[in-house]
Amino acid sequence: METLRKSRRLSPRNSPRAALSKIKTLKEATTEAGAHLQSGNVSEARSKLAAFNFAKPGTPEWHLETTARMVDIAESFARKGNAKDAKTTIGIALAELDSAGLAAAAAGDKSSQSCAKAASARLHERFRGDPVAALADFEAALVLDPSDAETRAAYERLRGSYQNMLLRTKPAKK
């Protein structure tokens, strides 16, 4: 019996405490993903973030979760004054939203397609300062889901402010 106990003893490398020390928090994974994004290793950054996704890999929801975490990283870069990496990360987030839209289209899920387009529009507006791309994405989202009141309100707000901006910048006729 004593031999059996000795053979089952855990070594320091495979103890439960050692296993727990390897588990990362979302904050740690996000920090590591940010470092990978800065070094250009997008696939490693995605895998760090995706480890905390609740949705099934490859689904629109999975891509949307990854996008949300990438936006958090971009915001962190922006707060630290790192505009270059924030811009790059938003570009990667937009590509992730395209993947969400494609996965939704393949599944015939117009609601998720609309959600991905609306999220893309918000990123174009907020981070890229591109109202034309944002309006186009909002319109695409509304074609897919015309009943989405939040997207319609955002579209109307942006369209109104963009038209006002165009009127102010239009040269006066002589």
mmCIF file of C-alpha atoms in Angstrom:
data_model
loop_
_atom_site.group_PDB
_atom_site.id
_atom_site.type_symbol
_atom_site.label_atom_id
_atom_site.label_comp_id
_atom_site.label_asym_id
_atom_site.label_seq_id
_atom_site.Cartn_x
_atom_site.Cartn_y
_atom_site.Cartn_z
ATOM 1 C CA MET A 1 0.000 0.000 0.000
ATOM 2 C CA GLU A 2 2.815 2.409 0.857
ATOM 3 C CA THR A 3 4.436 1.750 -2.546
ATOM 4 C CA LEU A 4 1.181 2.609 -4.268
ATOM 5 C CA ARG A 5 0.993 5.926 -2.422
ATOM 6 C CA LYS A 6 4.594 6.743 -3.311
ATOM 7 C CA SER A 7 4.011 5.989 -6.988
ATOM 8 C CA ARG A 8 1.025 8.333 -7.053
ATOM 9 C CA ARG A 9 2.814 11.206 -5.438
ATOM 10 C CA LEU A 10 2.754 14.314 -7.490
ATOM 11 C CA SER A 11 5.960 15.877 -8.580
ATOM 12 C CA PRO A 12 6.277 19.663 -8.253
ATOM 13 C CA ARG A 13 5.870 19.940 -12.044
ATOM 14 C CA ASN A 14 2.535 18.150 -12.257
ATOM 15 C CA SER A 15 0.939 19.256 -9.007
ATOM 16 C CA PRO A 16 -2.452 20.956 -9.046
ATOM 17 C CA ARG A 17 -0.776 24.130 -7.811
ATOM 18 C CA ALA A 18 1.595 24.102 -10.791
ATOM 19 C CA ALA A 19 -1.329 23.556 -13.154
ATOM 20 C CA LEU A 20 -3.227 26.487 -11.622
ATOM 21 C CA SER A 21 -0.233 28.781 -11.997
ATOM 22 C CA LYS A 22 -0.354 28.255 -15.774
ATOM 23 C CA ILE A 23 -3.957 29.441 -16.050
ATOM 24 C CA LYS A 24 -4.097 32.985 -17.299
ATOM 25 C CA THR A 25 -6.685 35.591 -16.563
ATOM 26 C CA LEU A 26 -8.384 37.433 -19.384
ATOM 27 C CA LYS A 27 -6.416 40.542 -18.417
ATOM 28 C CA GLU A 28 -3.112 38.669 -18.739
ATOM 29 C CA ALA A 29 -4.167 37.111 -22.032
ATOM 30 C CA THR A 30 -5.213 40.528 -23.354
ATOM 31 C CA THR A 31 -1.865 42.018 -22.365
ATOM 32 C CA GLU A 32 -0.031 39.177 -24.088
ATOM 33 C CA ALA A 33 -2.252 39.510 -27.164
ATOM 34 C CA GLY A 34 -1.459 43.232 -27.288
ATOM 35 C CA ALA A 35 2.257 42.462 -27.262
ATOM 36 C CA HIS A 36 1.759 39.948 -30.076
ATOM 37 C CA LEU A 37 -0.202 42.512 -32.090
ATOM 38 C CA GLN A 38 2.583 45.044 -31.635
ATOM 39 C CA SER A 39 5.117 42.536 -32.924
ATOM 40 C CA GLY A 40 2.923 41.655 -35.904
ATOM 41 C CA ASN A 41 2.010 38.145 -34.740
ATOM 42 C CA VAL A 42 -1.730 38.368 -35.369
ATOM 43 C CA SER A 43 -2.438 34.620 -35.260
ATOM 44 C CA GLU A 44 -0.861 34.272 -31.813
ATOM 45 C CA ALA A 45 -2.808 37.303 -30.584
ATOM 46 C CA ARG A 46 -6.043 35.777 -31.889
ATOM 47 C CA SER A 47 -5.335 32.472 -30.171
ATOM 48 C CA LYS A 48 -4.637 34.202 -26.837
ATOM 49 C CA LEU A 49 -7.934 36.095 -27.061
ATOM 50 C CA ALA A 50 -9.974 33.214 -28.460
ATOM 51 C CA ALA A 51 -9.044 31.015 -25.512
ATOM 52 C CA PHE A 52 -11.542 33.062 -23.493
ATOM 53 C CA ASN A 53 -14.380 32.996 -26.041
ATOM 54 C CA PHE A 54 -17.587 31.305 -24.960
ATOM 55 C CA ALA A 55 -18.904 30.693 -28.467
ATOM 56 C CA LYS A 56 -17.990 27.764 -30.667
ATOM 57 C CA PRO A 57 -14.884 28.516 -32.801
ATOM 58 C CA GLY A 58 -15.600 29.738 -36.302
ATOM 59 C CA THR A 59 -19.123 30.934 -35.548
ATOM 60 C CA PRO A 60 -20.157 34.560 -36.039
ATOM 61 C CA GLU A 61 -20.439 34.934 -32.264
ATOM 62 C CA TRP A 62 -16.892 33.640 -31.806
ATOM 63 C CA HIS A 63 -15.546 36.237 -34.267
ATOM 64 C CA LEU A 64 -17.597 38.971 -32.577
ATOM 65 C CA GLU A 65 -16.150 38.056 -29.168
ATOM 66 C CA THR A 66 -12.618 38.179 -30.567
ATOM 67 C CA THR A 67 -13.380 41.526 -32.213
ATOM 68 C CA ALA A 68 -14.620 43.013 -28.941
ATOM 69 C CA ARG A 69 -11.379 42.045 -27.217
ATOM 70 C CA MET A 70 -9.308 43.476 -30.070
ATOM 71 C CA VAL A 71 -11.196 46.754 -29.773
ATOM 72 C CA ASP A 72 -10.380 46.790 -26.049
ATOM 73 C CA ILE A 73 -6.706 46.405 -26.940
ATOM 74 C CA ALA A 74 -6.938 49.166 -29.552
ATOM 75 C CA GLU A 75 -8.525 51.472 -26.983
ATOM 76 C CA SER A 76 -5.712 50.664 -24.572
ATOM 77 C CA PHE A 77 -3.130 51.522 -27.228
ATOM 78 C CA ALA A 78 -4.946 54.786 -27.961
ATOM 79 C CA ARG A 79 -5.078 55.738 -24.256
ATOM 80 C CA LYS A 80 -1.335 55.213 -24.069
ATOM 81 C CA GLY A 81 -0.811 57.457 -27.098
ATOM 82 C CA ASN A 82 0.135 54.575 -29.373
ATOM 83 C CA ALA A 83 -1.950 55.609 -32.388
ATOM 84 C CA LYS A 84 -0.041 53.411 -34.858
ATOM 85 C CA ASP A 85 -0.775 50.148 -33.043
ATOM 86 C CA ALA A 86 -4.341 51.251 -32.272
ATOM 87 C CA LYS A 87 -4.957 51.840 -35.988
ATOM 88 C CA THR A 88 -3.383 48.510 -36.943
ATOM 89 C CA THR A 89 -5.439 46.661 -34.328
ATOM 90 C CA ILE A 90 -8.656 48.260 -35.566
ATOM 91 C CA GLY A 91 -7.771 47.064 -39.073
ATOM 92 C CA ILE A 92 -7.419 43.536 -37.708
ATOM 93 C CA ALA A 93 -10.716 43.903 -35.823
ATOM 94 C CA LEU A 94 -12.420 44.962 -39.058
ATOM 95 C CA ALA A 95 -11.051 41.854 -40.773
ATOM 96 C CA GLU A 96 -12.413 39.773 -37.882
ATOM 97 C CA LEU A 97 -15.818 41.388 -38.436
ATOM 98 C CA ASP A 98 -15.623 40.450 -42.110
ATOM 99 C CA SER A 99 -15.008 36.854 -40.991
ATOM 100 C CA ALA A 100 -18.034 37.098 -38.682
ATOM 101 C CA GLY A 101 -20.147 38.312 -41.598
ATOM 102 C CA LEU A 102 -18.949 35.500 -43.849
ATOM 103 C CA ALA A 103 -19.619 32.874 -41.174
ATOM 104 C CA ALA A 104 -23.085 34.347 -40.620
ATOM 105 C CA ALA A 105 -23.821 34.364 -44.356
ATOM 106 C CA ALA A 106 -22.731 30.725 -44.618
ATOM 107 C CA ALA A 107 -25.098 29.868 -41.762
ATOM 108 C CA GLY A 108 -27.919 31.952 -43.246
ATOM 109 C CA ASP A 109 -27.959 34.152 -40.136
ATOM 110 C CA LYS A 110 -28.967 37.628 -41.322
ATOM 111 C CA SER A 111 -29.169 38.964 -37.778
ATOM 112 C CA SER A 112 -25.500 38.153 -37.094
ATOM 113 C CA GLN A 113 -24.523 39.517 -40.516
ATOM 114 C CA SER A 114 -26.297 42.753 -39.644
ATOM 115 C CA CYS A 115 -24.607 42.867 -36.241
ATOM 116 C CA ALA A 116 -21.168 42.467 -37.848
ATOM 117 C CA LYS A 117 -21.895 45.234 -40.387
ATOM 118 C CA ALA A 118 -23.178 47.589 -37.678
ATOM 119 C CA ALA A 119 -20.104 46.919 -35.537
ATOM 120 C CA SER A 120 -17.897 47.582 -38.556
ATOM 121 C CA ALA A 121 -19.713 50.874 -39.132
ATOM 122 C CA ARG A 122 -19.079 51.936 -35.553
ATOM 123 C CA LEU A 123 -15.375 51.165 -35.870
ATOM 124 C CA HIS A 124 -15.124 53.117 -39.129
ATOM 125 C CA GLU A 125 -16.851 56.068 -37.505
ATOM 126 C CA ARG A 126 -15.121 56.038 -34.131
ATOM 127 C CA PHE A 127 -11.587 54.913 -34.877
ATOM 128 C CA ARG A 128 -11.066 55.615 -38.531
ATOM 129 C CA GLY A 129 -13.056 58.835 -38.803
ATOM 130 C CA ASP A 130 -14.496 57.542 -42.069
ATOM 131 C CA PRO A 131 -18.177 58.521 -42.232
ATOM 132 C CA VAL A 132 -18.571 57.300 -45.815
ATOM 133 C CA ALA A 133 -17.495 53.731 -44.937
ATOM 134 C CA ALA A 134 -19.547 53.885 -41.733
ATOM 135 C CA LEU A 135 -22.680 54.980 -43.609
ATOM 136 C CA ALA A 136 -22.192 52.214 -46.182
ATOM 137 C CA ASP A 137 -21.871 49.585 -43.441
ATOM 138 C CA PHE A 138 -24.875 50.959 -41.539
ATOM 139 C CA GLU A 139 -26.917 50.802 -44.760
ATOM 140 C CA ALA A 140 -25.810 47.210 -45.367
ATOM 141 C CA ALA A 141 -26.762 46.313 -41.795
ATOM 142 C CA LEU A 142 -30.207 47.856 -42.265
ATOM 143 C CA VAL A 143 -30.770 45.964 -45.519
ATOM 144 C CA LEU A 144 -30.077 42.742 -43.613
ATOM 145 C CA ASP A 145 -32.176 43.706 -40.581
ATOM 146 C CA PRO A 146 -34.463 46.711 -41.179
ATOM 147 C CA SER A 147 -36.080 46.310 -37.749
ATOM 148 C CA ASP A 148 -32.876 47.125 -35.801
ATOM 149 C CA ALA A 149 -33.845 50.419 -34.159
ATOM 150 C CA GLU A 150 -30.401 51.031 -32.631
ATOM 151 C CA THR A 151 -28.632 50.685 -35.976
ATOM 152 C CA ARG A 152 -31.262 52.855 -37.684
ATOM 153 C CA ALA A 153 -30.799 55.581 -35.048
ATOM 154 C CA ALA A 154 -27.007 55.476 -35.426
ATOM 155 C CA TYR A 155 -27.344 55.637 -39.207
ATOM 156 C CA GLU A 156 -29.735 58.604 -39.073
ATOM 157 C CA ARG A 157 -27.513 60.441 -36.582
ATOM 158 C CA LEU A 158 -24.388 59.945 -38.681
ATOM 159 C CA ARG A 159 -26.160 60.771 -41.935
ATOM 160 C CA GLY A 160 -27.467 64.019 -40.465
ATOM 161 C CA SER A 161 -24.103 65.107 -39.076
ATOM 162 C CA TYR A 162 -22.318 64.138 -42.303
ATOM 163 C CA GLN A 163 -24.777 66.186 -44.395
ATOM 164 C CA ASN A 164 -24.292 69.161 -42.056
ATOM 165 C CA MET A 165 -20.532 68.836 -42.383
ATOM 166 C CA LEU A 166 -20.800 68.789 -46.168
ATOM 167 C CA LEU A 167 -22.969 71.900 -46.119
ATOM 168 C CA ARG A 168 -20.472 73.769 -43.924
ATOM 169 C CA THR A 169 -17.514 72.845 -46.104
ATOM 170 C CA LYS A 170 -19.260 73.597 -49.398
ATOM 171 C CA PRO A 171 -17.825 76.722 -51.009
ATOM 172 C CA ALA A 172 -20.200 79.665 -51.206
ATOM 173 C CA LYS A 173 -21.525 80.579 -54.672
ATOM 174 C CA LYS A 174 -20.531 83.961 -56.024
#
